[in-house]
Amino acid sequence: MERSLAQAANQLGLTRPKLISLMRGKTLLNDQNLPAYPNRDREYLRVKDSNWFHHQLGMQYSQSTRVKQPGIRWLAEQLGLELPAIPVTNRDVA
């Protein structure tokens, strides 16, 4: 499962701007909020390419960073964050 930076920030107990600031501080993101080292960090982060058609401007292209499932714990370690506790539910009890 992949998450946007906003979803990853929420899971880490941060806001998106705060997560981006911390990731830039550790040189994990570049100025376009894309992975600074896409090959090194490919197990944790990836670039999502998107496109759409605009009726006046033609094809539009964008890129965004996605955090892979193992990337949540990795980000917490890289940024020195504690992962929030997972809430306990009784639904899994047999």
Short mmCIF file of C-alpha atoms in Angstrom, two decimals:
data_model
loop_
_atom_site.label_atom_id
_atom_site.label_comp_id
_atom_site.label_asym_id
_atom_site.label_seq_id
_atom_site.Cartn_x
_atom_site.Cartn_y
_atom_site.Cartn_z
CA MET A 1 0.00 0.00 0.00
CA GLU A 2 1.28 3.44 -0.90
CA ARG A 3 0.48 6.72 0.78
CA SER A 4 0.71 10.33 -0.25
CA LEU A 5 2.91 12.62 1.84
CA ALA A 6 -0.25 13.95 3.55
CA GLN A 7 -1.38 10.41 4.47
CA ALA A 8 2.12 9.46 5.67
CA ALA A 9 2.31 12.64 7.76
CA ASN A 10 -1.04 11.83 9.33
CA GLN A 11 0.14 8.33 10.21
CA LEU A 12 3.31 9.79 11.78
CA GLY A 13 1.28 12.33 13.77
CA LEU A 14 2.51 15.33 11.75
CA THR A 15 1.14 17.81 9.26
CA ARG A 16 2.16 17.54 5.61
CA PRO A 17 4.19 20.80 5.67
CA LYS A 18 6.03 19.66 8.82
CA LEU A 19 6.85 16.26 7.27
CA ILE A 20 8.13 17.93 4.10
CA SER A 21 10.25 20.33 6.15
CA LEU A 22 11.78 17.47 8.16
CA MET A 23 12.40 15.38 5.03
CA ARG A 24 14.08 18.30 3.27
CA GLY A 25 16.20 18.91 6.36
CA LYS A 26 17.48 15.31 6.10
CA THR A 27 17.89 15.70 2.29
CA LEU A 28 15.29 13.01 1.60
CA LEU A 29 13.31 15.38 -0.67
CA ASN A 30 14.45 17.89 -3.28
CA ASP A 31 12.96 21.33 -4.02
CA GLN A 32 10.08 19.75 -5.98
CA ASN A 33 9.17 17.48 -3.00
CA LEU A 34 10.39 14.45 -4.95
CA PRO A 35 12.85 11.89 -3.55
CA ALA A 36 16.34 13.39 -3.59
CA TYR A 37 17.89 9.92 -4.05
CA PRO A 38 15.29 7.86 -5.93
CA ASN A 39 17.59 4.86 -6.47
CA ARG A 40 18.92 4.72 -2.91
CA ASP A 41 15.47 5.12 -1.33
CA ARG A 42 13.46 3.10 -3.88
CA GLU A 43 12.41 0.54 -1.24
CA TYR A 44 10.63 3.30 0.71
CA LEU A 45 9.71 6.15 -1.65
CA ARG A 46 8.67 6.39 -5.29
CA VAL A 47 7.69 9.04 -7.79
CA LYS A 48 4.13 8.83 -9.09
CA ASP A 49 3.68 10.26 -12.58
CA SER A 50 0.24 11.64 -13.41
CA ASN A 51 -1.28 13.32 -16.43
CA TRP A 52 -4.63 14.74 -17.42
CA PHE A 53 -6.11 16.71 -20.28
CA HIS A 54 -7.01 20.36 -19.80
CA HIS A 55 -9.39 21.73 -22.44
CA GLN A 56 -7.39 24.98 -22.90
CA LEU A 57 -3.85 23.98 -22.00
CA GLY A 58 -3.71 20.46 -23.40
CA MET A 59 -1.97 17.60 -21.62
CA GLN A 60 -0.77 18.43 -18.12
CA TYR A 61 1.85 16.38 -16.31
CA SER A 62 2.73 16.18 -12.63
CA GLN A 63 4.86 14.13 -10.30
CA SER A 64 4.36 13.42 -6.62
CA THR A 65 6.10 11.39 -3.94
CA ARG A 66 4.48 8.23 -2.63
CA VAL A 67 5.56 6.48 0.57
CA LYS A 68 5.58 2.69 0.36
CA GLN A 69 4.43 0.57 3.31
CA PRO A 70 7.97 -0.09 4.67
CA GLY A 71 8.66 3.63 4.24
CA ILE A 72 6.53 4.66 7.23
CA ARG A 73 8.80 2.97 9.78
CA TRP A 74 11.88 3.99 7.77
CA LEU A 75 10.77 7.64 7.76
CA ALA A 76 10.18 7.55 11.50
CA GLU A 77 13.73 6.22 11.99
CA GLN A 78 15.27 8.72 9.55
CA LEU A 79 13.51 11.67 11.17
CA GLY A 80 13.88 10.51 14.78
CA LEU A 81 10.13 10.20 15.33
CA GLU A 82 8.15 7.84 17.51
CA LEU A 83 5.46 5.95 15.66
CA PRO A 84 2.06 6.53 17.30
CA ALA A 85 0.67 3.51 19.09
CA ILE A 86 -1.73 1.38 17.09
CA PRO A 87 -5.15 1.49 18.77
CA VAL A 88 -6.26 -1.83 20.21
CA THR A 89 -9.58 -3.16 19.00
CA ASN A 90 -11.43 -6.28 20.08
CA ARG A 91 -12.66 -7.08 16.59
CA ASP A 92 -9.82 -9.56 15.98
CA VAL A 93 -10.72 -11.63 19.02
CA ALA A 94 -12.16 -15.01 18.12
#
